[in-house]
Amino acid sequence: MGSPQFLNSPKTFVVDAIRGAVASSDDLRWHSEPGYLTRRESLPRGQVALLSGGGSGHEPLHAGFIGQGMLTGACPGLIFTSPNALQVRAATESVDAGAGVVHIVKNYTGDVLNFTIAEKMVAENGIAVEQVLVDDDVASESDDGPGRRGTAATVAVEKICGASADRGDDLATVAEFGRRTADNARSMAVALRACTLPGADRPSFDLPDGEIELGIGIHGERGTERVPGMAASELVRRLIDPVMASLGLGDGERVIVNVNGLGATHELSLNLLFAEAATYLADKGVTIERSLVGSFVTALDMDGASITLVRADDAMLELWDAPTAAPGWPNAPSRTFREVPGGIEFRAPIADEESTDSIPDSDVRLGRPAVGRWIADFAEKVLAEEPNLTDLDRKAGDGDFGTNMVAALEHVDIARIREGFALPTVFETVSDAYLGHAGGTSGALFGIWFRQFYRAAVDNPDGLDRSALATAARAGMEAIMELGGARPGDKTMIDAIAPAVSALEGATDAGLEDALRQAAVAAADGAEATRESTAKRGRASYVGEASRGVVDPGALVLAWFFESAVGTRSR
Ligand code: ADP
Ligand code: MG
């Protein structure tokens, strides 16, 4: 048994999907005899029609590019199987508006044969057809054999021909634009994981852990080279170099760049690849005129991407920019490419005021030295425990807690916390780091927690005695409860804080050190007790019973906060 799929039956997969495509678009009609798609609206008499088609599984290609300004119709085959000649013949006759039909054909033997046979059949009825062959995939370049496969460049051909036909160009002109685009387009693809056919129980090829496959096609076929995974910047070179070589592309030339997802690749990843590609092309002196980033020519659920370069002139760019109503084309295509911007980062300043007066430790107060050690020790402890914290939140939450802690604390200067910053700044810098650099619930709540200690330090310029610490902790607890709505027993940091607050407040007769020790023990016990409860707050609350048996990581960190204060004056 493989992974479950969205499927009624492998046999009906394509028609079931077409039903949805037709139902969800304004301008798409299915013709069951013998099976093709056209626009609902007929073309104005005398306009050149555009027909494409090929195996299904590459959506949005082709059905998604049917619409004004792109295709007039498309013949879908079964998954990764070319349509047959009778489909193409009927579709050609249906879309012809008296000015002839351009067939846009990806270079595979089955596709070429069936389109060519249909072309000959409709010629008998006086319909003029021009075939534009798309053969962009450089991985399949060879001196003999069927030649380069047709892949992602098909979208560019459909767009440029579509705009040419839409503005009223004649058959020869539309076809000439198509051939010019195809001749000047090359692609190269990489897969991180192969696709799984509907109903199959495993991907069409297996990749060993850590390896990727270069030069793959769009039908789940193996690639040309299997290599260890590499940085995206390096990978992009491996894709672009053969594309540039095949095009003979050099310094000063102008291109359209398409970074295309193969079905299961996230938009963020495609954007990252585009940034790398653009940077590399800039190094090579190639000018990017337009960009297209997204998933346009897919191979079912393959995890991978292709890069297509199209050498472009002004006439082609004008057609590229023309509007289209085809649903698969981005509504806001990028126009002139500017540059990959530098300086994209998250920047949040954090407090760094130097100490000007020494506030000594005393029997009853934590002064500058003790507070510095306390918070520096705490930060080091949390950073060191990141893997364990992540693991706890993964078991009983969503797994981001450790990352959130590191995101904050990697921005604080622990050496200056220990010795350097003014006493209130020690707390303020940590608060700023949590509020400004961590995300999630914990970033906000820890930020608020440390803010109360910062206030206490400002209000108590001689250092923090037991009562000041108790006041700060209570204020922190109340702020967290008010903001987050947690109550004791909800399996949150409150379960460590509440007992510590009671201990601090109750230890009126104890010395400072004893009070701190009691608070630390109470917090640790409170954290440990969270093991037995289920979470009622935070993302951990979504996992219900699964959180039982796992200590709440937020409570654990609060327990370390109190433990780190113990013994800081005596060293
Ligand atoms: P999220 O729960 O949003 O993924 P984090 O993983 O950043 O947040 O932090 C989880 C920790 O935050 C938990 O261990 C818990 O101690 C604490 N927490 C979550 N929700 C609350 C809340 N409403 N009140 C107090 N603490 C909370
Ligand atoms: Mg979490």
XYZ file of C-alpha atoms and ligand atoms in Angstrom:
599
model
C 0.000 0.000 0.000
C 1.354 3.379 -1.016
C 0.237 6.778 0.216
C -3.481 7.450 -0.119
C -4.491 9.569 -3.112
C -7.472 11.711 -4.037
C -9.095 9.221 -6.341
C -12.290 7.341 -7.088
C -10.645 4.939 -9.455
C -7.488 5.176 -11.540
C -9.650 4.480 -14.601
C -11.826 7.555 -14.099
C -9.127 9.866 -12.730
C -8.789 12.053 -15.823
C -12.501 12.441 -16.575
C -13.302 13.057 -12.925
C -10.725 15.857 -12.915
C -12.004 17.337 -16.178
C -15.494 17.472 -14.683
C -14.150 19.753 -11.977
C -12.128 21.872 -14.383
C -15.167 22.517 -16.584
C -17.397 23.167 -13.594
C -15.004 25.721 -12.129
C -14.291 27.817 -15.211
C -16.373 30.206 -17.221
C -15.075 29.534 -20.645
C -14.399 25.794 -20.936
C -16.495 23.203 -22.730
C -15.940 19.452 -22.947
C -16.812 17.618 -26.138
C -17.235 13.932 -25.394
C -17.039 12.873 -28.995
C -14.304 11.928 -29.179
C -12.952 13.954 -26.247
C -11.529 17.477 -26.316
C -11.855 20.867 -24.646
C -12.602 24.208 -26.259
C -13.606 27.686 -25.200
C -17.348 28.171 -24.802
C -17.176 31.296 -26.924
C -16.429 30.711 -30.591
C -13.650 32.752 -32.114
C -14.579 35.726 -34.245
C -14.734 34.624 -37.893
C -11.343 34.957 -39.540
C -9.226 34.607 -36.386
C -6.493 31.987 -36.275
C -7.283 29.208 -33.781
C -4.762 27.632 -31.446
C -4.915 23.980 -30.472
C -2.604 22.039 -28.234
C -2.823 18.868 -26.234
C -0.893 16.013 -24.814
C -0.975 13.574 -21.970
C -2.784 14.616 -18.823
C -0.856 15.125 -15.611
C 0.853 18.404 -16.626
C -1.897 20.738 -15.443
C -2.419 23.634 -15.653
C -0.948 22.814 -19.078
C -2.992 22.598 -21.355
C -6.549 22.992 -20.140
C -5.669 25.915 -17.872
C -4.328 27.886 -20.812
C -7.559 27.756 -22.780
C -9.068 31.227 -22.881
C -8.981 34.476 -24.753
C -5.422 35.364 -25.648
C -4.101 31.800 -25.386
C -5.476 28.434 -26.574
C -8.794 27.918 -28.330
C -8.843 24.228 -27.477
C -6.841 21.282 -26.163
C -6.931 17.521 -26.512
C -6.121 15.737 -23.292
C -4.846 12.195 -23.402
C -4.806 9.802 -20.509
C -2.093 10.353 -17.908
C 1.208 10.941 -19.734
C -0.277 9.504 -22.961
C -0.731 11.502 -26.136
C -4.233 12.171 -27.414
C -5.234 10.209 -30.510
C -5.549 11.500 -34.061
C -9.338 11.468 -34.083
C -9.476 13.708 -31.018
C -7.096 16.139 -32.688
C -9.014 16.036 -35.978
C -12.369 16.752 -34.349
C -10.916 19.491 -32.163
C -9.212 21.121 -35.134
C -12.456 21.181 -37.094
C -14.292 22.522 -34.089
C -11.948 25.436 -33.305
C -11.252 26.549 -36.888
C -12.851 29.929 -37.558
C -11.909 30.011 -41.218
C -8.353 31.322 -40.820
C -6.624 28.054 -40.034
C -5.308 26.391 -36.899
C -1.891 26.346 -35.263
C -1.060 23.045 -33.567
C 1.329 23.444 -30.665
C 2.914 20.029 -30.163
C 5.404 18.879 -27.559
C 8.115 16.754 -29.086
C 7.199 13.153 -28.216
C 6.742 10.550 -30.910
C 3.128 9.770 -30.001
C 2.112 13.422 -29.888
C 3.835 14.258 -33.163
C 2.316 11.254 -34.956
C -1.226 11.895 -33.847
C -1.139 15.624 -34.544
C 0.457 15.004 -37.949
C -2.134 12.398 -38.943
C -4.934 14.747 -37.870
C -3.353 17.578 -39.854
C -3.420 15.442 -43.000
C -7.021 14.422 -42.369
C -8.342 17.968 -41.939
C -6.382 19.136 -44.994
C -8.780 17.000 -47.018
C -11.545 19.308 -45.778
C -9.586 22.409 -46.650
C -8.530 23.405 -43.150
C -5.050 24.869 -43.072
C -2.860 23.762 -40.171
C 0.604 24.870 -39.127
C 2.421 22.708 -36.620
C 4.763 24.326 -34.090
C 6.983 21.780 -32.412
C 8.284 22.529 -28.918
C 11.558 20.754 -28.095
C 13.242 22.619 -25.255
C 14.609 20.008 -22.831
C 18.402 20.024 -23.108
C 18.775 16.858 -21.037
C 17.408 14.879 -23.982
C 19.599 16.587 -26.572
C 21.413 14.096 -28.806
C 22.500 13.705 -32.396
C 20.240 10.761 -33.109
C 16.931 9.618 -31.605
C 13.748 11.584 -31.174
C 15.484 14.819 -30.178
C 14.828 17.122 -27.269
C 11.595 16.588 -25.339
C 9.000 19.331 -25.201
C 8.520 20.617 -21.656
C 7.979 23.925 -19.874
C 8.710 26.141 -22.890
C 5.279 25.109 -24.185
C 3.694 27.772 -21.979
C 5.764 30.522 -23.557
C 4.870 29.279 -27.040
C 1.174 29.138 -26.156
C 1.291 32.630 -24.667
C 3.120 34.314 -27.522
C 1.165 32.542 -30.294
C -2.082 33.164 -28.415
C -1.515 36.902 -28.253
C -0.491 36.995 -31.904
C -3.682 35.180 -32.966
C -5.810 37.301 -30.649
C -4.695 40.559 -32.237
C -5.565 39.218 -35.681
C -2.248 38.048 -37.144
C -2.578 35.546 -39.993
C -1.759 31.844 -39.799
C 1.786 32.144 -41.115
C 2.609 34.965 -38.713
C 1.207 33.194 -35.656
C 3.135 30.046 -36.565
C 6.294 32.063 -37.172
C 6.077 33.571 -33.680
C 5.575 30.085 -32.284
C 8.627 28.704 -34.051
C 10.727 31.707 -33.099
C 9.783 31.175 -29.457
C 10.392 27.429 -29.567
C 13.736 27.828 -31.370
C 14.916 30.254 -28.712
C 13.738 28.318 -25.660
C 15.588 25.668 -23.658
C 14.879 24.035 -20.305
C 16.504 21.778 -17.755
C 14.827 20.098 -14.798
C 15.691 18.463 -11.501
C 13.656 16.188 -9.236
C 13.921 15.793 -5.496
C 11.256 13.082 -5.573
C 9.541 11.291 -8.452
C 5.806 11.346 -9.095
C 3.323 8.619 -8.297
C 0.774 7.657 -10.945
C -2.885 7.530 -9.883
C -3.455 4.156 -8.278
C 0.243 3.261 -8.125
C 1.673 2.347 -4.759
C 5.083 3.927 -5.230
C 6.860 6.716 -7.088
C 7.941 6.004 -10.649
C 11.564 5.918 -9.546
C 13.213 5.808 -6.160
C 15.870 8.230 -5.116
C 18.296 7.149 -2.424
C 18.283 9.358 0.661
C 20.061 12.639 0.067
C 20.212 12.320 -3.710
C 18.548 14.308 -6.454
C 18.102 13.596 -10.131
C 19.105 16.030 -12.857
C 17.747 16.013 -16.375
C 14.396 14.441 -15.616
C 11.445 14.762 -17.974
C 7.819 15.455 -17.179
C 6.527 11.884 -17.309
C 8.196 10.338 -14.327
C 11.009 9.041 -16.517
C 14.476 8.777 -15.018
C 16.903 11.637 -15.493
C 20.378 11.747 -16.890
C 22.382 12.169 -13.726
C 21.920 11.274 -10.083
C 23.910 13.453 -7.699
C 24.024 14.281 -4.000
C 21.781 17.164 -2.947
C 23.489 20.538 -3.128
C 22.922 24.189 -2.238
C 20.285 25.897 -4.367
C 22.840 28.388 -5.687
C 24.929 25.522 -7.032
C 21.936 23.571 -8.314
C 20.730 26.543 -10.318
C 24.077 26.637 -12.129
C 23.748 22.978 -12.986
C 20.416 23.779 -14.614
C 21.313 27.047 -16.299
C 24.743 26.173 -17.722
C 23.506 23.519 -20.190
C 20.536 25.705 -21.115
C 22.811 28.629 -21.956
C 25.208 26.379 -23.832
C 22.441 24.896 -25.947
C 21.042 28.334 -26.756
C 24.486 29.759 -27.366
C 23.361 32.501 -25.029
C 25.943 35.125 -24.191
C 26.711 38.411 -22.554
C 24.227 41.187 -23.293
C 21.413 38.961 -24.535
C 17.815 39.279 -23.296
C 15.667 36.486 -21.933
C 12.385 35.510 -20.378
C 13.019 33.263 -17.357
C 10.509 30.665 -16.255
C 11.121 28.875 -12.968
C 8.552 26.125 -13.113
C 7.403 23.811 -10.326
C 6.812 20.195 -11.263
C 3.753 19.661 -9.107
C 4.717 19.340 -5.457
C 7.227 22.145 -5.078
C 6.301 25.014 -2.828
C 6.052 28.597 -4.059
C 8.666 29.673 -1.520
C 11.119 27.197 -2.999
C 10.388 28.414 -6.519
C 10.931 32.012 -5.446
C 14.212 31.031 -3.843
C 15.314 29.328 -7.060
C 14.347 32.370 -9.077
C 16.460 34.645 -6.871
C 19.439 32.330 -7.389
C 18.814 32.073 -11.124
C 18.514 35.825 -11.532
C 21.701 36.420 -9.581
C 23.580 33.880 -11.661
C 22.275 35.261 -14.947
C 23.271 38.764 -13.878
C 26.815 37.458 -13.288
C 26.759 36.079 -16.799
C 25.670 39.437 -18.238
C 22.292 38.105 -19.373
C 19.409 40.581 -19.114
C 16.157 39.259 -17.690
C 13.300 40.975 -19.498
C 10.419 39.046 -17.925
C 9.950 36.379 -15.296
C 7.382 33.684 -14.725
C 7.584 31.819 -11.425
C 5.077 29.142 -10.462
C 3.825 25.707 -11.417
C 2.719 25.696 -15.053
C 3.924 22.445 -16.574
C 3.835 19.754 -13.929
C 4.425 16.030 -13.722
C 1.660 15.000 -11.312
C 3.080 15.286 -7.803
C 6.741 15.341 -8.696
C 8.837 17.408 -6.299
C 11.164 19.304 -8.564
C 11.603 22.308 -10.776
C 12.728 23.314 -14.216
C 14.335 26.478 -15.472
C 13.467 27.686 -18.960
C 15.210 30.544 -20.728
C 13.630 32.103 -23.801
C 15.770 34.479 -25.828
C 13.331 37.310 -26.482
C 13.038 40.319 -28.783
C 10.690 43.308 -28.513
C 8.000 41.767 -30.700
C 7.889 38.641 -28.533
C 7.821 40.697 -25.333
C 4.880 42.718 -26.577
C 2.943 39.493 -27.116
C 4.086 38.137 -23.745
C 2.663 41.238 -22.053
C -0.707 41.168 -23.823
C -3.622 40.321 -21.515
C -5.174 36.857 -21.507
C -8.200 35.425 -19.759
C -6.768 31.894 -19.526
C -7.153 30.857 -15.880
C -3.732 29.184 -15.636
C -1.837 32.338 -16.575
C -0.978 34.626 -13.651
C -3.262 37.587 -13.559
C -0.445 39.917 -12.672
C 2.502 38.675 -14.716
C 5.706 40.414 -13.786
C 6.683 43.066 -16.256
C 10.141 44.497 -16.487
C 12.570 42.645 -14.266
C 14.418 44.929 -11.906
C 17.043 43.118 -9.901
C 17.355 40.747 -6.994
C 17.244 43.163 -4.078
C 19.995 43.114 -1.513
C 19.460 43.663 2.189
C 16.325 41.553 2.581
C 16.364 40.580 6.243
C 14.397 40.916 9.423
C 15.899 43.693 11.485
C 14.698 44.523 14.996
C 16.924 46.604 17.244
C 17.433 45.369 20.788
C 18.474 47.269 23.885
C 22.221 47.482 24.509
C 22.799 50.209 27.069
C 26.107 49.962 28.913
C 26.245 49.961 32.676
C 27.499 53.228 34.140
C 27.213 52.514 37.860
C 28.001 49.308 39.664
C 25.100 47.948 41.667
C 26.676 45.498 44.091
C 25.043 42.293 45.294
C 23.996 42.238 48.929
C 22.419 39.852 51.428
C 18.968 40.983 50.443
C 19.391 42.113 46.851
C 20.503 40.784 43.510
C 22.794 43.475 42.136
C 24.408 43.846 38.730
C 26.822 40.880 39.045
C 24.155 38.396 40.179
C 21.552 39.469 37.637
C 24.131 39.263 34.859
C 25.107 35.706 35.814
C 21.480 34.695 36.290
C 20.242 35.749 32.883
C 23.416 34.755 31.016
C 23.239 31.264 32.547
C 19.563 31.049 31.657
C 20.151 32.013 28.029
C 23.023 29.555 27.657
C 20.980 26.780 29.170
C 18.025 27.368 26.835
C 20.277 27.541 23.765
C 22.030 24.336 24.760
C 18.713 22.528 25.271
C 17.222 23.556 21.920
C 17.016 20.011 20.502
C 15.201 18.719 23.581
C 12.764 21.619 23.571
C 12.025 21.064 19.911
C 11.482 17.416 20.582
C 9.001 18.106 23.409
C 7.014 20.526 21.268
C 7.074 18.049 18.394
C 5.585 15.369 20.612
C 2.938 17.611 22.111
C 2.559 20.581 19.789
C 3.814 21.723 16.439
C 7.569 21.539 16.879
C 8.518 25.201 16.665
C 9.215 25.987 20.311
C 12.967 25.323 20.261
C 13.325 27.319 17.068
C 11.444 30.210 18.609
C 13.754 30.195 21.641
C 16.875 30.176 19.466
C 15.483 32.815 17.109
C 15.258 35.139 20.099
C 18.306 34.245 22.140
C 20.788 34.080 19.281
C 20.293 37.834 19.030
C 21.327 38.635 22.589
C 24.901 39.318 23.506
C 25.420 36.896 26.354
C 28.863 38.206 27.270
C 27.510 41.713 27.729
C 24.524 40.386 29.659
C 26.986 38.717 32.015
C 29.147 41.803 32.333
C 28.484 45.004 30.490
C 24.875 46.037 30.131
C 23.108 48.232 32.654
C 21.049 46.139 35.063
C 17.614 46.952 33.573
C 19.074 46.435 30.081
C 19.873 42.822 30.933
C 16.135 42.122 31.092
C 15.209 44.587 28.391
C 17.563 43.114 25.812
C 16.105 39.641 26.354
C 12.563 41.014 26.211
C 13.342 42.826 22.966
C 14.873 39.699 21.492
C 11.796 37.630 22.295
C 9.343 40.243 21.080
C 11.290 41.274 18.001
C 12.998 38.121 16.788
C 10.995 35.114 17.910
C 7.616 34.281 16.550
C 4.791 32.236 17.915
C 3.091 32.257 21.228
C 6.228 31.798 23.252
C 8.031 34.787 21.704
C 5.240 37.114 22.713
C 4.706 35.660 26.194
C 8.401 35.410 27.149
C 8.864 38.942 25.856
C 6.131 40.164 28.185
C 7.566 38.127 31.044
C 11.024 39.695 30.780
C 9.495 43.140 30.332
C 8.097 42.936 33.914
C 11.583 42.245 35.296
C 12.947 45.138 33.292
C 10.308 47.412 34.880
C 11.170 46.091 38.341
C 14.843 46.818 37.701
C 14.049 50.377 36.651
C 11.900 50.862 39.761
C 14.560 49.400 42.074
C 17.857 51.078 41.198
C 19.674 49.413 44.099
C 18.938 45.898 42.874
C 16.137 43.355 43.219
C 15.089 42.100 46.632
C 12.639 39.258 47.257
C 9.650 41.538 47.231
C 10.655 43.207 43.950
C 11.178 39.799 42.365
C 7.792 38.599 43.621
C 6.111 41.721 42.259
C 7.738 41.288 38.855
C 6.846 37.599 38.681
C 3.247 38.258 39.642
C 2.960 41.041 37.087
C 4.429 38.708 34.466
C 2.044 35.930 35.393
C -0.959 38.215 35.247
C 0.050 39.693 31.917
C 0.551 36.224 30.433
C -2.770 34.989 31.777
C -4.575 38.044 30.542
C -3.032 37.868 27.078
C -3.140 34.128 26.571
C -6.147 33.143 28.653
C -4.365 30.208 30.294
C -5.253 29.044 33.796
C -3.176 26.848 36.114
C -3.534 23.236 34.937
C -3.799 24.118 31.244
C -0.318 22.669 30.620
C 1.441 25.934 29.888
C 4.260 27.995 31.357
C 1.719 29.249 33.916
C 2.011 25.867 35.636
C 5.632 26.696 36.466
C 5.081 30.376 37.118
C 2.104 30.228 39.483
C 3.776 28.025 42.145
C 6.960 30.094 41.913
C 5.014 33.300 42.473
C 3.313 31.780 45.544
C 6.662 30.624 46.888
C 8.279 34.030 46.433
C 5.346 35.823 47.965
C 5.102 33.398 50.878
C 8.791 33.411 51.790
C 8.548 36.628 53.809
C 10.636 35.272 56.664
C 13.225 33.493 54.533
C 16.433 35.060 53.306
C 16.708 35.983 49.647
C 18.658 32.865 48.771
C 16.122 30.589 50.436
C 13.245 32.357 48.745
C 14.906 31.883 45.348
C 15.530 28.221 46.085
C 11.898 27.682 47.106
C 10.682 29.400 43.967
C 12.968 27.233 41.815
C 11.745 24.026 43.448
C 8.119 25.088 43.097
C 8.580 25.960 39.432
C 10.374 22.696 38.690
C 7.639 20.691 40.440
C 4.997 22.645 38.544
C 6.719 21.956 35.238
C 7.065 18.274 36.034
C 3.366 18.092 36.913
C 2.456 19.213 33.399
C 3.455 15.743 32.258
C 0.180 14.389 33.611
C -2.164 16.911 31.993
C -3.362 17.555 28.466
C -2.848 20.958 26.889
C -5.697 23.444 26.817
C -3.757 26.321 25.242
C -1.355 26.891 22.380
C -0.893 24.593 19.410
C -0.371 21.706 21.803
C -4.088 21.938 22.592
C -4.846 20.705 19.074
C -3.234 17.346 19.733
C -5.417 16.529 22.724
C -4.510 13.301 24.499
C -1.229 13.065 22.575
C 0.217 15.749 24.844
C -0.213 13.576 27.920
C 3.047 12.146 29.212
C 5.106 15.000 27.778
C 6.404 17.869 29.894
C 5.326 21.281 28.625
C 8.448 22.914 27.184
C 7.340 26.444 28.086
C 6.931 25.438 31.718
C 10.311 23.743 31.650
C 12.045 26.895 30.424
C 10.349 28.932 33.144
C 11.611 26.426 35.706
C 15.148 27.007 34.362
C 14.563 30.732 34.666
C 14.032 30.398 38.422
C 16.738 27.771 38.870
C 19.297 30.005 37.154
C 18.752 32.690 39.814
C 19.813 30.396 42.640
C 23.317 30.858 43.937
C 24.273 33.662 41.595
C 25.562 35.902 44.381
C 27.841 33.434 46.044
C 30.191 32.633 43.144
P 2.609 27.565 19.840
O 1.825 26.858 20.908
O 1.852 28.682 19.227
O 3.266 26.654 18.856
P 5.250 27.937 20.933
O 5.628 26.590 20.446
O 6.049 29.102 20.550
O 3.751 28.307 20.643
O 5.217 27.896 22.515
C 4.626 26.844 23.181
C 4.678 27.103 24.652
O 3.993 28.288 24.946
C 3.988 26.006 25.422
O 4.944 25.088 25.865
C 3.298 26.724 26.567
O 4.096 26.706 27.721
C 3.229 28.140 26.119
N 1.866 28.565 25.794
C 1.173 28.297 24.686
N -0.024 28.900 24.729
C -0.069 29.587 25.894
C -1.041 30.423 26.535
N -2.210 30.691 25.966
N -0.739 30.955 27.719
C 0.447 30.687 28.293
N 1.397 29.918 27.746
C 1.142 29.367 26.568
Mg 4.790 25.322 19.125
